[in-house]
Amino acid sequence: MRCMFHMTAVAVTVLAGLAAADVARAEEPDGPALLETWCGACHDRVGGGLTRIAHQRKTPEGWLMTIVRMGIMHGVEVAPADRRVLVKYLSDTQGLAPEEAAPYRYILERQPSVVESFPDDYTQMCGRCHSGARGALQRRTRDEWLLHIHFHLGQWPTTEYQFLGRDREWFEIATTATTDWLAEQFPLGSSAWTAWRTRPAPNLAGEWRIIARGPGLGFRHGIATLSATGSDSYATNTRMVLAAGRAQVAAGNAILYTGYEFRQRLNLPTGGQNLEIGAVSADGNTITGRSMRADADEIGVDFRAVRVRDGHAEVMAVEPPYIKAGTKRTISIHGTGLAGRVDLGGGIKVVDVVAVSDSTVTVIAQAAADARAGARPVGVGGAIAERMLTVYAGVDSVRVEPAFAIARVGGGGGSRARQQAMFDAVAYANGADDEPGTDDDLRIGAMPAVWEVQPFDEAAAALDDVKYAGRVDAATGAFTPAVAGLNPERPFSTNNAGNLKIVGTIDDDGAKHSGEGQLVVTVQRWNDPPIR
């Protein structure tokens, strides 16, 4: 039990701790000296490094998990300040290039409801216990991958007797075909890492314009100011305007790993914290990632931040990002360095300019009844962005995003809180084939909807899952699961798990269209490492 709860606690503190309050401390000690101090007693010296360690590359979270595991399994309880230095040093010198990490960022950013797609053999051998991305975010020599597989069997010997292990020559496959595949797909050396590792880290100090969207939370925008506290650490202040127009000011700290891995912790005025995990572009002028609640990472938004700089103008977002042909509505254009005439394309006239600043231009737009349907560019002065505003004649169908989600019961006196699920109802118009649900459909965007839950199938109806599994907010699409623990009202006093349809209905000028997704309400996640 120590292992389970210790790793869970570390997961919570470390995603914040990677951008801890005393990140400046990471600049002071010597990484190689600390590596020798904490690791040299057990790892032999080889070449210019230590055995095992020198033959791996990982993300910051990956190195953190390794160091924590040394404490759990071998009693090497590295001091928190030294741990931060080691994570920084190892990430900078033995990290992943942006191109290597990019396909698997969803697991670093803790994106909920992602359905992975890996070869069946890899999924069966490795993906039964953790995400495929967890393995894909490591780079090792073939010998090191083989040692890693031996470690797995030594640490969890029942693996060979579990489903898809006992019914075949699991160990032989793991030490030959699986090892060969891992070494080929995720080798220690790569041209991308060779090219990246010598690049100087960008200086992120200055102002950044931010736009963000998230299921159940809508659109938000603002400004962040980063002030350097060390070569790769920053004090941060953000001023955001949330979906309801409410202002939110937050302060915190950020740190940059490997020249592009951005980690930030913000202290919210409500007393909670936000974690932000993202990637900095190669030119150092854009950060993309996800901002989420520290205590409930399923509640979050995808963000994009652009450095505010002289001579740079950029349209970053339009809100709302759609207009119906034949209607008039208020539209806000968000970006940086905005100045000049607003151009919404043919068939859309700017009737009035409501407000103007270099970051937001708000106009009243009139779309002609015969305005061409489709996604079109939006321009302000010389800044033009493609596919920013969608014109549509009417809504033909609705899709719930995500189409599949998991919520988890919690509370009830236990240590794990309930895990919500957040949804959007996204409107679509039929394409040229005039059939809904086909590849040529026009995505209009997420619209306000009325939400409800229904039983997913006959078994769910028989068990009355709708009554017991939880409740959805009819206005926002946020689902809150029921309390954890035995329920004497249910057959066999089972818990409040359930299999539900989540249904969102959009009203398009009196015509109602509904979409549905699957929502599985299940038990708590007890072990929650930084990389799942």
XYZ file of C-alpha atoms in Angstrom:
532
model
C 0.000 0.000 0.000
C 2.931 2.349 0.599
C 3.863 2.160 -3.070
C 0.341 2.915 -4.257
C -0.359 5.924 -2.079
C 3.157 7.323 -2.205
C 3.125 7.453 -5.997
C -0.336 9.025 -5.978
C 0.815 11.784 -3.649
C 3.896 12.349 -5.771
C 1.772 12.607 -8.910
C -0.203 15.448 -7.383
C 2.743 17.358 -5.990
C 5.186 16.773 -8.809
C 3.100 18.015 -11.679
C 3.042 21.146 -9.571
C 6.528 20.520 -8.195
C 8.095 20.545 -11.658
C 7.258 24.241 -11.469
C 7.734 24.582 -7.732
C 7.883 27.780 -5.730
C 11.626 27.525 -5.318
C 12.468 26.642 -8.916
C 15.383 29.072 -8.771
C 17.051 26.432 -6.575
C 17.319 24.293 -9.728
C 19.891 26.726 -11.107
C 22.318 26.531 -8.148
C 23.594 22.968 -7.492
C 25.616 20.968 -9.949
C 23.583 18.281 -11.727
C 26.432 15.849 -12.456
C 27.654 16.082 -8.855
C 24.195 15.339 -7.467
C 23.806 12.440 -9.906
C 27.027 10.988 -8.579
C 25.994 11.612 -4.975
C 22.574 10.009 -5.183
C 23.038 7.391 -7.915
C 26.748 6.558 -8.084
C 26.717 4.139 -5.167
C 24.571 1.619 -7.073
C 25.182 2.452 -10.746
C 28.630 1.675 -12.130
C 30.494 4.202 -14.226
C 30.486 3.588 -17.961
C 31.941 5.921 -20.543
C 30.856 9.408 -19.575
C 27.950 8.368 -17.344
C 26.407 5.741 -15.105
C 25.050 2.346 -16.166
C 21.340 2.227 -16.952
C 20.992 5.992 -16.542
C 23.323 6.857 -19.432
C 21.409 4.550 -21.767
C 17.993 6.228 -21.457
C 16.241 9.423 -22.472
C 12.953 10.571 -20.952
C 10.603 13.487 -20.398
C 10.733 15.453 -17.113
C 7.869 13.371 -15.740
C 9.607 10.187 -16.852
C 12.801 11.052 -14.973
C 10.791 12.109 -11.953
C 9.005 8.755 -11.868
C 12.347 6.943 -12.039
C 13.744 8.905 -9.111
C 10.598 8.377 -7.042
C 10.683 4.648 -7.832
C 14.248 4.498 -6.467
C 12.836 5.755 -3.180
C 9.860 3.394 -3.158
C 11.740 0.254 -4.122
C 15.295 0.864 -2.954
C 15.000 3.397 -0.151
C 16.891 6.137 -1.991
C 14.789 9.032 -0.700
C 16.245 11.934 -2.673
C 15.721 15.296 -0.994
C 13.001 17.315 -2.783
C 15.337 20.184 -3.724
C 17.929 17.758 -5.114
C 15.199 15.836 -6.897
C 14.199 18.952 -8.788
C 17.816 19.568 -9.790
C 18.210 15.998 -11.022
C 14.983 16.108 -13.038
C 16.121 19.366 -14.637
C 19.625 18.120 -15.401
C 18.531 14.759 -16.800
C 15.710 16.300 -18.856
C 18.062 18.840 -20.378
C 20.840 16.384 -21.178
C 18.861 13.177 -21.789
C 15.415 14.332 -22.815
C 13.310 13.923 -25.945
C 13.337 16.180 -28.975
C 10.058 17.994 -29.693
C 9.365 15.758 -32.685
C 9.807 12.649 -30.540
C 7.411 13.785 -27.813
C 4.801 15.438 -30.060
C 2.682 12.343 -30.921
C 2.269 11.483 -27.240
C 1.774 14.877 -25.621
C -1.776 13.939 -24.699
C -0.494 11.778 -21.850
C 1.850 14.486 -20.536
C -0.965 17.027 -20.690
C -3.327 14.547 -19.034
C -5.903 14.899 -21.771
C -9.009 12.990 -20.680
C -10.800 10.439 -22.846
C -8.030 9.819 -25.390
C -8.341 6.435 -27.119
C -4.867 5.293 -28.106
C -3.919 3.579 -31.337
C -0.855 1.338 -31.187
C -0.057 -2.013 -32.832
C -1.896 -4.877 -31.160
C 1.288 -6.662 -30.137
C 2.553 -3.607 -28.253
C -0.840 -2.970 -26.673
C -1.078 -6.564 -25.484
C 2.466 -6.708 -24.151
C 2.696 -3.262 -22.544
C -0.630 -1.450 -22.813
C -2.578 -3.715 -20.464
C -1.120 -1.984 -17.393
C -0.348 1.549 -18.552
C -0.783 3.769 -21.592
C 1.145 3.024 -24.754
C 2.398 6.610 -24.636
C 4.224 5.920 -21.390
C 6.565 3.537 -23.163
C 6.718 5.674 -26.307
C 8.016 8.633 -24.289
C 11.209 6.750 -23.464
C 14.296 6.116 -25.567
C 16.717 3.282 -24.805
C 19.351 1.059 -26.364
C 18.234 -2.469 -27.201
C 20.147 -3.854 -24.235
C 18.434 -1.327 -21.979
C 14.972 -2.207 -23.338
C 15.768 -5.851 -22.591
C 16.799 -4.981 -19.042
C 13.601 -2.970 -18.694
C 11.539 -6.039 -19.596
C 13.487 -8.181 -17.120
C 12.786 -5.538 -14.478
C 9.059 -5.700 -15.224
C 8.917 -9.447 -14.778
C 11.063 -9.316 -11.659
C 8.961 -6.590 -10.076
C 5.582 -7.952 -11.170
C 6.087 -11.724 -11.612
C 2.364 -12.395 -12.005
C 2.521 -10.653 -15.401
C 3.376 -13.949 -17.057
C 0.265 -15.586 -15.614
C -2.262 -12.867 -16.372
C -4.540 -12.637 -19.391
C -2.501 -12.550 -22.639
C 0.505 -13.687 -20.627
C -0.302 -17.231 -19.539
C -1.731 -18.362 -22.893
C 1.487 -17.985 -24.886
C 5.264 -17.876 -24.539
C 5.082 -14.396 -23.033
C 8.663 -14.134 -21.776
C 10.175 -15.414 -25.009
C 8.113 -12.952 -27.057
C 8.898 -10.092 -24.674
C 12.650 -10.672 -24.798
C 12.827 -11.069 -28.581
C 10.100 -9.603 -30.790
C 8.913 -6.979 -28.302
C 12.452 -5.893 -27.427
C 13.389 -5.648 -31.105
C 10.286 -3.557 -31.873
C 10.886 -1.177 -28.970
C 14.535 -0.724 -29.923
C 13.562 0.009 -33.522
C 10.701 2.381 -32.724
C 12.223 4.175 -29.743
C 16.041 3.983 -30.000
C 18.425 5.883 -27.756
C 20.017 7.778 -30.612
C 18.141 9.860 -33.155
C 18.874 12.629 -35.627
C 16.107 14.731 -34.048
C 17.736 14.609 -30.621
C 21.212 15.211 -32.037
C 19.947 18.340 -33.784
C 17.928 19.594 -30.813
C 20.190 18.991 -27.823
C 22.677 21.742 -28.729
C 20.049 24.456 -29.241
C 20.016 27.191 -26.598
C 16.822 27.429 -24.572
C 14.652 30.452 -25.429
C 14.164 33.293 -22.980
C 10.439 33.323 -22.181
C 10.454 36.584 -20.220
C 7.876 39.105 -21.393
C 4.170 39.283 -22.151
C 2.185 36.481 -23.742
C -1.299 36.661 -25.242
C -3.374 33.573 -24.338
C -6.505 31.987 -25.805
C -8.048 28.772 -24.501
C -11.095 26.517 -24.862
C -12.313 23.461 -22.988
C -15.407 21.213 -22.752
C -17.869 22.536 -20.202
C -15.732 25.652 -19.666
C -15.987 27.433 -23.002
C -13.628 30.133 -24.276
C -11.258 32.306 -22.250
C -8.492 34.755 -23.066
C -5.924 36.919 -21.340
C -2.343 38.038 -20.836
C 0.511 36.354 -18.975
C 3.661 38.124 -17.826
C 6.776 36.028 -17.228
C 9.725 37.422 -15.273
C 12.996 35.490 -15.196
C 14.139 34.193 -11.797
C 16.901 32.011 -13.244
C 18.132 30.855 -16.642
C 15.073 28.628 -17.180
C 12.734 29.624 -14.327
C 10.121 32.356 -14.154
C 7.705 34.126 -11.857
C 4.359 34.419 -13.645
C 1.246 36.570 -13.431
C -1.855 36.006 -15.557
C -4.974 38.074 -16.132
C -7.716 36.021 -17.758
C -11.265 36.718 -18.855
C -13.322 33.560 -18.357
C -16.288 32.385 -20.427
C -18.868 34.285 -18.362
C -16.861 37.519 -18.582
C -15.495 37.124 -15.059
C -11.902 38.273 -14.540
C -9.372 35.989 -12.881
C -5.896 37.026 -11.727
C -3.354 34.389 -10.728
C 0.340 34.269 -9.874
C 2.778 31.415 -9.825
C 6.012 29.943 -11.149
C 7.135 28.265 -14.344
C 10.164 26.291 -15.473
C 11.442 25.205 -18.875
C 12.946 21.762 -19.443
C 14.850 20.475 -22.484
C 14.506 23.875 -24.144
C 10.787 23.470 -24.858
C 8.959 21.518 -22.121
C 6.952 24.206 -20.267
C 5.580 23.527 -16.774
C 3.705 26.071 -14.674
C 1.806 26.194 -11.399
C -0.633 29.043 -10.737
C -2.220 29.939 -7.416
C -5.851 30.847 -8.043
C -7.701 33.546 -6.087
C -10.197 30.868 -5.006
C -7.435 29.084 -3.117
C -6.952 26.263 -5.621
C -4.172 25.766 -8.137
C -3.882 25.311 -11.878
C -1.210 23.233 -13.567
C -0.116 24.094 -17.087
C 1.834 21.645 -19.213
C 2.875 22.644 -22.699
C 5.503 22.847 -25.413
C 7.357 25.899 -26.701
C 7.757 26.257 -30.463
C 11.186 26.028 -32.057
C 11.341 29.816 -32.519
C 10.426 30.408 -28.868
C 7.385 32.552 -29.671
C 4.461 30.171 -29.142
C 3.426 27.864 -26.301
C 0.664 25.282 -26.731
C -0.630 22.884 -24.136
C -3.245 22.315 -21.482
C -4.214 24.181 -18.314
C -6.044 22.140 -15.679
C -7.058 22.086 -12.048
C -4.347 20.597 -9.874
C -6.837 18.591 -7.849
C -9.036 17.552 -10.794
C -7.084 17.446 -14.045
C -10.131 16.332 -16.047
C -11.340 19.937 -15.718
C -9.205 21.997 -18.053
C -8.724 23.885 -21.300
C -6.381 23.611 -24.255
C -4.396 26.846 -24.553
C -2.247 28.677 -27.047
C 0.023 31.537 -26.011
C 1.819 33.906 -28.395
C 4.634 36.216 -27.375
C 3.660 39.902 -27.558
C 6.370 41.631 -29.574
C 6.831 44.741 -31.687
C 5.868 44.381 -35.305
C 4.005 41.115 -34.859
C 0.261 40.959 -35.480
C -1.695 37.725 -35.287
C -5.342 36.678 -35.236
C -5.535 33.846 -32.705
C -9.244 33.139 -32.205
C -12.747 34.275 -33.062
C -15.527 33.952 -30.506
C -18.039 32.650 -31.257
C -16.328 30.951 -34.213
C -19.495 30.729 -36.344
C -22.303 32.842 -37.797
C -25.545 31.689 -39.397
C -26.357 32.954 -42.891
C -29.006 35.678 -42.794
C -28.317 36.661 -39.168
C -26.589 39.437 -37.248
C -24.402 38.801 -34.217
C -21.579 40.172 -32.098
C -18.179 38.637 -32.807
C -14.907 39.182 -30.950
C -11.558 38.702 -32.671
C -8.692 37.908 -30.306
C -4.985 38.129 -30.989
C -1.966 40.338 -30.599
C -0.945 43.538 -32.401
C -4.417 43.908 -33.911
C -4.961 47.142 -35.839
C -6.790 48.113 -39.003
C -9.827 47.110 -40.980
C -11.741 43.943 -40.069
C -12.351 41.555 -42.970
C -14.731 38.623 -42.430
C -14.890 37.599 -46.076
C -17.470 37.850 -48.813
C -21.100 37.905 -47.736
C -20.366 39.179 -44.191
C -20.583 42.884 -43.478
C -19.216 44.630 -40.412
C -22.188 46.701 -39.294
C -20.548 48.322 -36.288
C -17.282 48.283 -34.356
C -18.090 47.886 -30.666
C -14.619 47.931 -29.094
C -11.020 48.023 -30.281
C -7.714 47.172 -28.614
C -4.499 45.607 -29.828
C -5.641 42.291 -28.320
C -9.410 42.207 -28.962
C -11.620 43.731 -31.642
C -15.374 43.314 -31.143
C -17.745 43.936 -34.044
C -21.360 43.412 -34.994
C -21.441 41.312 -38.168
C -24.267 40.737 -40.636
C -24.164 37.585 -42.746
C -26.091 37.684 -46.027
C -28.770 35.054 -46.528
C -26.772 33.673 -49.460
C -23.351 33.855 -47.766
C -21.251 30.884 -48.815
C -21.125 28.150 -46.169
C -17.770 27.007 -44.913
C -14.791 27.956 -42.779
C -13.164 31.179 -43.895
C -10.213 33.406 -42.994
C -10.533 36.423 -40.724
C -8.323 39.472 -41.065
C -7.560 42.541 -38.995
C -5.313 44.908 -40.906
C -2.421 42.836 -42.188
C -3.032 39.908 -39.844
C -5.001 37.091 -41.457
C -5.751 33.633 -40.029
C -7.293 30.787 -42.008
C -10.459 28.880 -41.091
C -11.338 31.136 -38.151
C -15.030 31.801 -38.826
C -17.582 29.269 -40.080
C -20.684 30.324 -41.994
C -23.571 27.863 -41.963
C -27.125 27.760 -43.263
C -28.424 25.500 -40.499
C -27.504 22.716 -38.099
C -28.053 19.223 -39.495
C -26.509 17.043 -36.777
C -24.761 17.116 -33.424
C -21.777 15.144 -32.181
C -20.837 14.883 -28.532
C -17.145 15.428 -27.803
C -15.571 13.372 -26.413
C -17.555 10.495 -27.883
C -16.342 8.230 -25.074
C -15.462 9.327 -21.548
C -14.847 7.928 -18.095
C -15.955 9.378 -14.764
C -15.023 7.912 -11.391
C -16.970 7.700 -8.162
C -15.294 9.136 -5.074
C -15.740 10.810 -1.740
C -17.807 8.926 0.805
C -15.096 9.289 3.405
C -12.408 7.883 1.115
C -9.163 9.528 0.014
C -10.107 9.945 -3.650
C -12.391 12.705 -4.855
C -14.987 12.170 -7.548
C -13.647 12.507 -11.081
C -15.973 14.412 -13.369
C -16.405 14.164 -17.123
C -16.820 17.276 -19.303
C -18.609 17.408 -22.664
C -19.251 19.674 -25.645
C -22.134 19.500 -28.120
C -20.637 20.243 -31.529
C -22.915 21.279 -34.368
C -22.375 20.034 -37.930
C -23.880 20.817 -41.301
C -24.179 18.184 -44.016
C -21.647 18.271 -46.801
C -22.152 17.792 -50.525
C -23.566 14.293 -50.031
C -26.295 15.747 -47.789
C -25.745 12.886 -45.331
C -24.908 13.435 -41.655
C -21.950 11.695 -40.080
C -19.783 11.514 -43.195
C -16.309 12.869 -43.880
C -17.491 15.900 -45.838
C -19.632 17.303 -43.003
C -18.930 20.915 -42.037
C -17.902 21.320 -38.405
C -19.648 24.466 -37.168
C -18.475 24.433 -33.569
C -19.465 23.813 -29.969
C -22.832 25.398 -29.173
C -24.943 25.797 -26.022
C -26.960 22.641 -25.406
C -29.350 20.965 -23.015
C -27.817 17.864 -21.474
C -29.258 14.640 -20.068
C -28.171 11.070 -19.378
C -29.866 7.888 -20.510
C -29.071 4.180 -19.981
C -26.528 2.998 -22.521
C -28.101 -0.414 -23.030
C -30.649 -2.837 -21.580
C -28.306 -3.928 -18.789
C -27.821 -0.310 -17.720
C -31.579 0.215 -17.756
C -32.191 -2.907 -15.673
C -29.675 -1.740 -13.061
C -31.138 1.776 -13.046
C -27.728 3.319 -13.782
C -29.271 6.711 -14.578
C -30.628 6.946 -11.040
C -27.501 5.858 -9.211
C -24.377 6.698 -11.272
C -24.474 10.489 -11.059
C -25.888 13.722 -12.470
C -25.171 15.943 -15.456
C -25.450 19.721 -15.363
C -28.152 20.401 -17.945
C -26.565 23.700 -18.981
C -22.826 22.953 -19.047
C -22.478 19.236 -19.839
C -20.390 18.634 -16.711
C -21.123 15.199 -15.267
C -20.557 14.589 -11.554
C -20.495 10.906 -10.537
C -22.132 9.592 -7.395
C -20.442 8.876 -4.097
C -18.107 5.894 -3.744
C -18.838 2.852 -1.633
C -21.452 0.153 -1.383
C -25.028 1.139 -2.145
C -27.591 -1.032 -0.318
C -30.319 0.142 -2.700
C -28.650 -1.593 -5.645
C -28.582 -5.324 -6.406
C -25.929 -7.067 -4.310
C -25.232 -3.670 -2.649
C -22.895 -2.892 -5.529
C -21.291 0.510 -5.955
C -22.568 3.426 -8.054
C -20.844 2.477 -11.294
C -22.850 2.782 -14.498
C -22.903 2.722 -18.282
C -24.641 5.808 -19.653
C -25.437 7.736 -22.786
C -24.620 11.409 -22.512
C -27.037 13.331 -24.741
C -26.636 16.950 -25.840
C -29.446 18.780 -27.676
C -28.906 21.999 -29.635
C -31.820 24.285 -30.529
C -31.247 25.832 -33.964
C -34.012 28.437 -34.227
C -36.626 25.941 -33.093
C -35.180 22.871 -34.815
C -33.699 20.562 -32.189
C -30.813 18.238 -32.942
C -29.277 15.749 -30.524
C -26.017 13.851 -30.342
C -24.864 11.207 -27.906
C -21.698 9.709 -26.494
C -20.863 6.931 -24.078
C -20.015 7.676 -20.468
C -18.670 4.927 -18.244
C -18.847 5.625 -14.516
C -16.366 3.408 -12.728
C -14.320 3.053 -9.551
C -11.538 5.259 -8.226
C -8.062 5.453 -9.716
C -5.832 4.608 -6.768
C -2.427 4.834 -8.393
C -2.085 8.023 -10.418
C 1.503 8.630 -11.568
C 2.529 11.692 -13.611
C 2.479 9.548 -16.774
C -0.423 7.117 -16.654
